[in-house]
Short mmCIF file of C-alpha atoms in Angstrom, two decimals:
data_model
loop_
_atom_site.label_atom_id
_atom_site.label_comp_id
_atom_site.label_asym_id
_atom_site.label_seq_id
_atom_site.Cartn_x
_atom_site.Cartn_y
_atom_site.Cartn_z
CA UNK A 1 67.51 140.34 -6.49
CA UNK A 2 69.32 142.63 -4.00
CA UNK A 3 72.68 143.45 -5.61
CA UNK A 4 74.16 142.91 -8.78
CA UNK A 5 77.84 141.66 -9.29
CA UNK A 6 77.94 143.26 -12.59
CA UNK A 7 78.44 146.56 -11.12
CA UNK A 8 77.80 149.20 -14.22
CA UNK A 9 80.15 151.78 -13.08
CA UNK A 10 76.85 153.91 -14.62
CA UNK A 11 74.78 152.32 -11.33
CA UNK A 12 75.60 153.10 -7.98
CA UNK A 13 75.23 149.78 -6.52
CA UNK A 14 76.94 150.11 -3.71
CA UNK A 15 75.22 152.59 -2.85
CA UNK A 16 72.09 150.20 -3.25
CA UNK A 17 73.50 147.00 -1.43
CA UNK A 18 74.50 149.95 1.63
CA UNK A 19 71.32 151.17 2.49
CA UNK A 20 69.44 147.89 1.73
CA UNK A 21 69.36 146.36 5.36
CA UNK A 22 66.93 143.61 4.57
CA UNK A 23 68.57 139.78 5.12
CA UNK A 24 65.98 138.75 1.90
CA UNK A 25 68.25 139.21 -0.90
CA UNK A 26 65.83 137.15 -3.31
CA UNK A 27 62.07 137.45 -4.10
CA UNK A 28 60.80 133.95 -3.82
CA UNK A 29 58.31 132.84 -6.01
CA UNK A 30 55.47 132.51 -3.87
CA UNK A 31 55.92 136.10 -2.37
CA UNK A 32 55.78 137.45 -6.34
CA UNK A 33 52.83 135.28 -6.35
CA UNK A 34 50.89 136.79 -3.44
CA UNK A 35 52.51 140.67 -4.70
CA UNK A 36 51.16 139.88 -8.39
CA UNK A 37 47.45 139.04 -7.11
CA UNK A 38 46.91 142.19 -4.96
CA UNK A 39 47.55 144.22 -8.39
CA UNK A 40 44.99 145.88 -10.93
CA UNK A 41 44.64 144.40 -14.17
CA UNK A 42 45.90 147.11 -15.80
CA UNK A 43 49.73 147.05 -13.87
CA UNK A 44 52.42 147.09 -16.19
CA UNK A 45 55.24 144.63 -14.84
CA UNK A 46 58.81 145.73 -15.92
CA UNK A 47 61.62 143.16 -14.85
CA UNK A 48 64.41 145.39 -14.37
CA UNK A 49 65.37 147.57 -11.43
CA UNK A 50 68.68 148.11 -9.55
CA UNK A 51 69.76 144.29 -10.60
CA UNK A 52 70.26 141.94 -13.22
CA UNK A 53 66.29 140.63 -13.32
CA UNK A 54 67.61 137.29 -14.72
CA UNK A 55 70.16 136.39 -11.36
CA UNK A 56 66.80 135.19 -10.22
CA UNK A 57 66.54 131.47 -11.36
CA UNK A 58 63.60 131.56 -11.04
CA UNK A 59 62.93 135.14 -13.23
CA UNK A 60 60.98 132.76 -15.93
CA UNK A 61 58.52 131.54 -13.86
CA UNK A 62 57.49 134.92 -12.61
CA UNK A 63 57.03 135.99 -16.24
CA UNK A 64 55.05 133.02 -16.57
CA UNK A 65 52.74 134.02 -13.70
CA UNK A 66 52.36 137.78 -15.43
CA UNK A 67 51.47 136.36 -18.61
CA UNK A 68 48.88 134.45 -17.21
CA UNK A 69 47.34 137.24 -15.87
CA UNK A 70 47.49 138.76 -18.93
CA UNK A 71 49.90 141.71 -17.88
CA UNK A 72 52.13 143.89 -19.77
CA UNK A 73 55.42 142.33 -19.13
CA UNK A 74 58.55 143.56 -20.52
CA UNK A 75 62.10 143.00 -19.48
CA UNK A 76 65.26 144.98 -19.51
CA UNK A 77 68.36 142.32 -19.50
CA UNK A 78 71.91 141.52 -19.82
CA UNK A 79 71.79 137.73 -20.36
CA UNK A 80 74.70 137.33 -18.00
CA UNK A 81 74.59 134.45 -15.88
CA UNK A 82 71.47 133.56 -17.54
CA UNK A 83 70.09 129.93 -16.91
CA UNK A 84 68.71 127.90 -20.24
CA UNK A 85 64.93 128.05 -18.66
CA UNK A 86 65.20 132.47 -18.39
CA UNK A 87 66.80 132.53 -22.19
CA UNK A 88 64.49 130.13 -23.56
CA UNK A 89 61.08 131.92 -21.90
CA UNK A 90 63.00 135.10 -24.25
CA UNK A 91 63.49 133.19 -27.24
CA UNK A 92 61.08 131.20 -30.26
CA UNK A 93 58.15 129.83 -29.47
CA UNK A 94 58.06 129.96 -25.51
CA UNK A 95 58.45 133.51 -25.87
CA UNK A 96 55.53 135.65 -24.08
CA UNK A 97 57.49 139.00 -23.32
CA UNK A 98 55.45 141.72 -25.14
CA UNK A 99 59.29 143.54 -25.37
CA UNK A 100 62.56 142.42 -24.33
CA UNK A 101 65.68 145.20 -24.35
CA UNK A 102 68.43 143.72 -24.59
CA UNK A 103 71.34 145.93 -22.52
CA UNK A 104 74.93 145.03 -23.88
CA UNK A 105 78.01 145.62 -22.60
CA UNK A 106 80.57 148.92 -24.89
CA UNK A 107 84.02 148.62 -26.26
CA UNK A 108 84.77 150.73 -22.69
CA UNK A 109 84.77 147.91 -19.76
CA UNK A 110 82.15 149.87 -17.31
CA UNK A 111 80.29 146.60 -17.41
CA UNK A 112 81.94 143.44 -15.21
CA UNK A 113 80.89 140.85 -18.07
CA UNK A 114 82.73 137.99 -18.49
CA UNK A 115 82.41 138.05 -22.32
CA UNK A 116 83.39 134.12 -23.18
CA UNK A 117 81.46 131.48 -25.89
CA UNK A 118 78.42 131.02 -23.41
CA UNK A 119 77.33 134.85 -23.15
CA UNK A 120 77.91 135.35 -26.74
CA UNK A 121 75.46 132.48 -27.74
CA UNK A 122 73.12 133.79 -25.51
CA UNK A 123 73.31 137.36 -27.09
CA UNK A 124 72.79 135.67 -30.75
CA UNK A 125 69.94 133.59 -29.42
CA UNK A 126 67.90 135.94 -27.84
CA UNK A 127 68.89 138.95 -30.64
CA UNK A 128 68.35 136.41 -33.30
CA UNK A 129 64.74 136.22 -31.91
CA UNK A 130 63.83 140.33 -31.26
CA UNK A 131 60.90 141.62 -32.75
CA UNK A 132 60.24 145.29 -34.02
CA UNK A 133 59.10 146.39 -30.35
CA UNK A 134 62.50 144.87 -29.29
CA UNK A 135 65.84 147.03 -28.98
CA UNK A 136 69.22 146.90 -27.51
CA UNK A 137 70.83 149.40 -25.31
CA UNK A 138 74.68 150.36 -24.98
CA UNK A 139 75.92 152.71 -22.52
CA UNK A 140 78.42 153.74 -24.41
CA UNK A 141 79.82 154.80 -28.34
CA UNK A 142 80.28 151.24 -29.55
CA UNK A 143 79.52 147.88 -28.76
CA UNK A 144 81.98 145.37 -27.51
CA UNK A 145 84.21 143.99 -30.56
CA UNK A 146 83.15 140.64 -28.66
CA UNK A 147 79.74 141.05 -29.69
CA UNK A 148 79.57 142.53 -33.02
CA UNK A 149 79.70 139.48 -35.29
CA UNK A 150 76.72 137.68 -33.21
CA UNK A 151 74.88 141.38 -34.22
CA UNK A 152 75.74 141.49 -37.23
CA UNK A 153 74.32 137.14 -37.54
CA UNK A 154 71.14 138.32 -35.97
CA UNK A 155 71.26 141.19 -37.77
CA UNK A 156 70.87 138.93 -41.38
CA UNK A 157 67.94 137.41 -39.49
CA UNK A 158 66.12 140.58 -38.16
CA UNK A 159 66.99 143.82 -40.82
CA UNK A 160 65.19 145.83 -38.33
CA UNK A 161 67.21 145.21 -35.03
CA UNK A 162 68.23 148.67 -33.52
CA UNK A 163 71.00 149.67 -31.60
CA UNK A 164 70.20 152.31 -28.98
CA UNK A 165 73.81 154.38 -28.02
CA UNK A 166 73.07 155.99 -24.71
CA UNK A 167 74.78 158.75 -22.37
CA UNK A 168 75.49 158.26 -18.48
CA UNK A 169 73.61 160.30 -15.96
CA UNK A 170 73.61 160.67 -12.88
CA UNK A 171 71.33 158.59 -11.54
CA UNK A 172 69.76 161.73 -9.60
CA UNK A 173 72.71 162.73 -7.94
CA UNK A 174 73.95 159.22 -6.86
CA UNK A 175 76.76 159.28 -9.35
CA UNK A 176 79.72 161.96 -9.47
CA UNK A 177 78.63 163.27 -12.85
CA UNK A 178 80.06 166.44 -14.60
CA UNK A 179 76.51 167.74 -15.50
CA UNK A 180 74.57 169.38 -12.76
CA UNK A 181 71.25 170.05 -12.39
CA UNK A 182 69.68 172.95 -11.50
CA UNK A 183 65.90 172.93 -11.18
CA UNK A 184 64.91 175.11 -8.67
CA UNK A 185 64.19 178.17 -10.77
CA UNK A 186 61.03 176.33 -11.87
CA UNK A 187 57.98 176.18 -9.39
CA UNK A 188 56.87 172.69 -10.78
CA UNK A 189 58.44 169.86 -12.28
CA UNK A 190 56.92 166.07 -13.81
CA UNK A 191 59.00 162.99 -15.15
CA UNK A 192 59.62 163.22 -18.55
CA UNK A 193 59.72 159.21 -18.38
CA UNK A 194 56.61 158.83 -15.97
CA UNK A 195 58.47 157.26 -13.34
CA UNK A 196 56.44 158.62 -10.78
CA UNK A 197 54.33 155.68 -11.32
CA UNK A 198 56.85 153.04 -12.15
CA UNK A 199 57.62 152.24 -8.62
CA UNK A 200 60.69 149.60 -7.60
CA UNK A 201 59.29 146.08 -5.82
CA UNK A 202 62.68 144.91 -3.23
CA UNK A 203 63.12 141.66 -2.91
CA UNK A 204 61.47 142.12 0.82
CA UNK A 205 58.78 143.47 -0.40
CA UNK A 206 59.24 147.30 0.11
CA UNK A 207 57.80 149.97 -2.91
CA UNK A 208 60.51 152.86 -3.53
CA UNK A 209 59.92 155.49 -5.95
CA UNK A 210 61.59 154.80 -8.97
CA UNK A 211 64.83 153.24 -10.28
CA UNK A 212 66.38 156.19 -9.62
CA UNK A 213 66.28 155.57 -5.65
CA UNK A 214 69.10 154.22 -5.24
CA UNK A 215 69.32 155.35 -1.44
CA UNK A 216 65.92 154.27 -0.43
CA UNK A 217 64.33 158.00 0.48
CA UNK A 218 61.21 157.19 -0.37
CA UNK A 219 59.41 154.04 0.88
CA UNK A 220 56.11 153.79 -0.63
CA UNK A 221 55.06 150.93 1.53
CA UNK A 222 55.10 146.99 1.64
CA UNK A 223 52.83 144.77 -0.93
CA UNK A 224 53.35 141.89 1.13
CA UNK A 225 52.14 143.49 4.08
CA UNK A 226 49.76 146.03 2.73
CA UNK A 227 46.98 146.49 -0.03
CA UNK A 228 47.99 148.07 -3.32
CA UNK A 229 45.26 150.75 -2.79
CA UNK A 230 46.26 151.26 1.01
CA UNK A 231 49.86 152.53 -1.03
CA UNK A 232 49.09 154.31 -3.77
CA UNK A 233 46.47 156.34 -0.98
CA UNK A 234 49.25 156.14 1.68
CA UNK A 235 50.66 159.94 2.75
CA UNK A 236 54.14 158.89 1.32
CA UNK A 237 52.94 158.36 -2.18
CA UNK A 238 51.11 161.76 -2.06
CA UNK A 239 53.67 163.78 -0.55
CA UNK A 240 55.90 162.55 -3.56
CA UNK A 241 53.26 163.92 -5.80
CA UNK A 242 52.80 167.22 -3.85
CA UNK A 243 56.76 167.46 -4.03
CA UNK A 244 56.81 167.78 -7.85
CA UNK A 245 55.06 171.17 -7.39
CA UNK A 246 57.60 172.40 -4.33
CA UNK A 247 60.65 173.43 -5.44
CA UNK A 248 61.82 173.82 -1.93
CA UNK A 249 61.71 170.14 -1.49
CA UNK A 250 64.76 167.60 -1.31
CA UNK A 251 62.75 164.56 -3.18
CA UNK A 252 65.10 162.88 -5.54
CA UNK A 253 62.96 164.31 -8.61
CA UNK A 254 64.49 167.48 -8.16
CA UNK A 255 68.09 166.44 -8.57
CA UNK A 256 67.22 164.35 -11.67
CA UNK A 257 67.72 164.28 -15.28
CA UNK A 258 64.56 163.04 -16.26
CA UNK A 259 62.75 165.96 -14.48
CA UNK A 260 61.43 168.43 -16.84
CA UNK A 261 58.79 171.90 -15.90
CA UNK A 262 55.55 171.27 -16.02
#
């Protein structure tokens, strides 16, 4: 999906939804179809991105299609919104995720959740049903009071469900953040989180970078247009490559958190 109506104040979606120009706002099934088939067979798939993976009704059957392939798939969710057919492909015995993070709203309000009876028996259901590869993520010091009884429930279900309390960032410059980073005293720099090859699939079918592009510098290419070899050989996939040892260059990596020297 192209924008998210949760709106994080930790993700700069309007940013996003600004420089996105495309009038497809929704991958379709068949185009993940025909994306899915032109991959290797040893593509990780990773529903997450700059949007809530499950606004797309239709975010189960894709999963289905990646399992049958016999992908990696993992998602990173909030439940919101969710439909019964994307919580019950997360959940029991229709489960084939091989992890699910689960990421929860804090005690702080910088996530738009409506927090009512439906979401919380979503986040008992699908917590209820984690498995030790499993964890949930809070941007934030605390989860929401909201939440912690259906925890604490799963919790007498699943001892070893883990609660993962993370810091903001900056989302490589695209948030006003009080850290700054400073990286050009190095000569090279990699991604302490590999995201060099963890590229983002729009709903259009474009490749950016990584889920820190949230302006759209750098277009990889288009996997419903083009080959997956034809992209990861293209000139724009090398030159972000070649960046990482330029410290005189303005790719995104260099203004990130997640860089690190080589």
């Amino acid at each position: 999906m192209a924008g998210c109506s949760i709106k994080c104040s930790y993700c700069p979606q309007d940013t996003f939804t600004a420089q996105y120009k495309s009038s497809i706002k929704k991958l379709s099934l068949d185009n993940f179809i025909t994306i899915i088939n032109k991959l290797p067979d040893n593509i990780k798939i990773h529903f997450t991105g700059f949007s809530e993976p499950l606004f797309n009704s239709e975010c189960h059957k894709m999963i289905a299609v990646t399992k049958k392939k016999k992908l990696y798939t993992k998602i990173s969710t909030t439940l919101y919104k969710a439909n019964e057919e994307n919580i019950n492909c997360l959940t029991g015995g229709r489960r084939v995720l091989d992890k699910i993070i689960l990421h929860l709203p804090a005690d702080d309000n910088n996530m738009n959740i409506i927090i009512d009876k439906h979401y919380i028996s979503n986040v008992f259901n699908v917590s209820k049903a984690l498995l030790p590869a499993d964890n949930i993520v809070i941007f934030g010091k605390k989860i929401h009071p909201s939440l912690e009884n259906a925890i604490a429930l799963s919790r007498a279900n699943v001892n070893f469900l883990r609660l993962d309390y993370m810091n903001w960032n900056s989302r490589a410059g695209n948030l006003n953040y009080e850290k700054k980073i400073d990286l050009k005293h190095f000569e090279k720099i990699k991604c302490s989180k590999n995201r060099t090859t963890q590229n983002i699939l729009l709903p259009n079918g474009d490749i950016y970078l990584c889920c820190m592009d949230w302006k759209l510098e750098h277009k990889m290419g288009n996997l419903l247009k083009d080959s997956y070899t034809d992209i990861v050989k293209s000139d724009a996939y090398k030159s972000i490559h070649d960046a990482l040892s330029n410290n005189k260059s303005n790719t995104l990596c260099w203004r990130c958190e997640y860089a690190v020297p080589q």
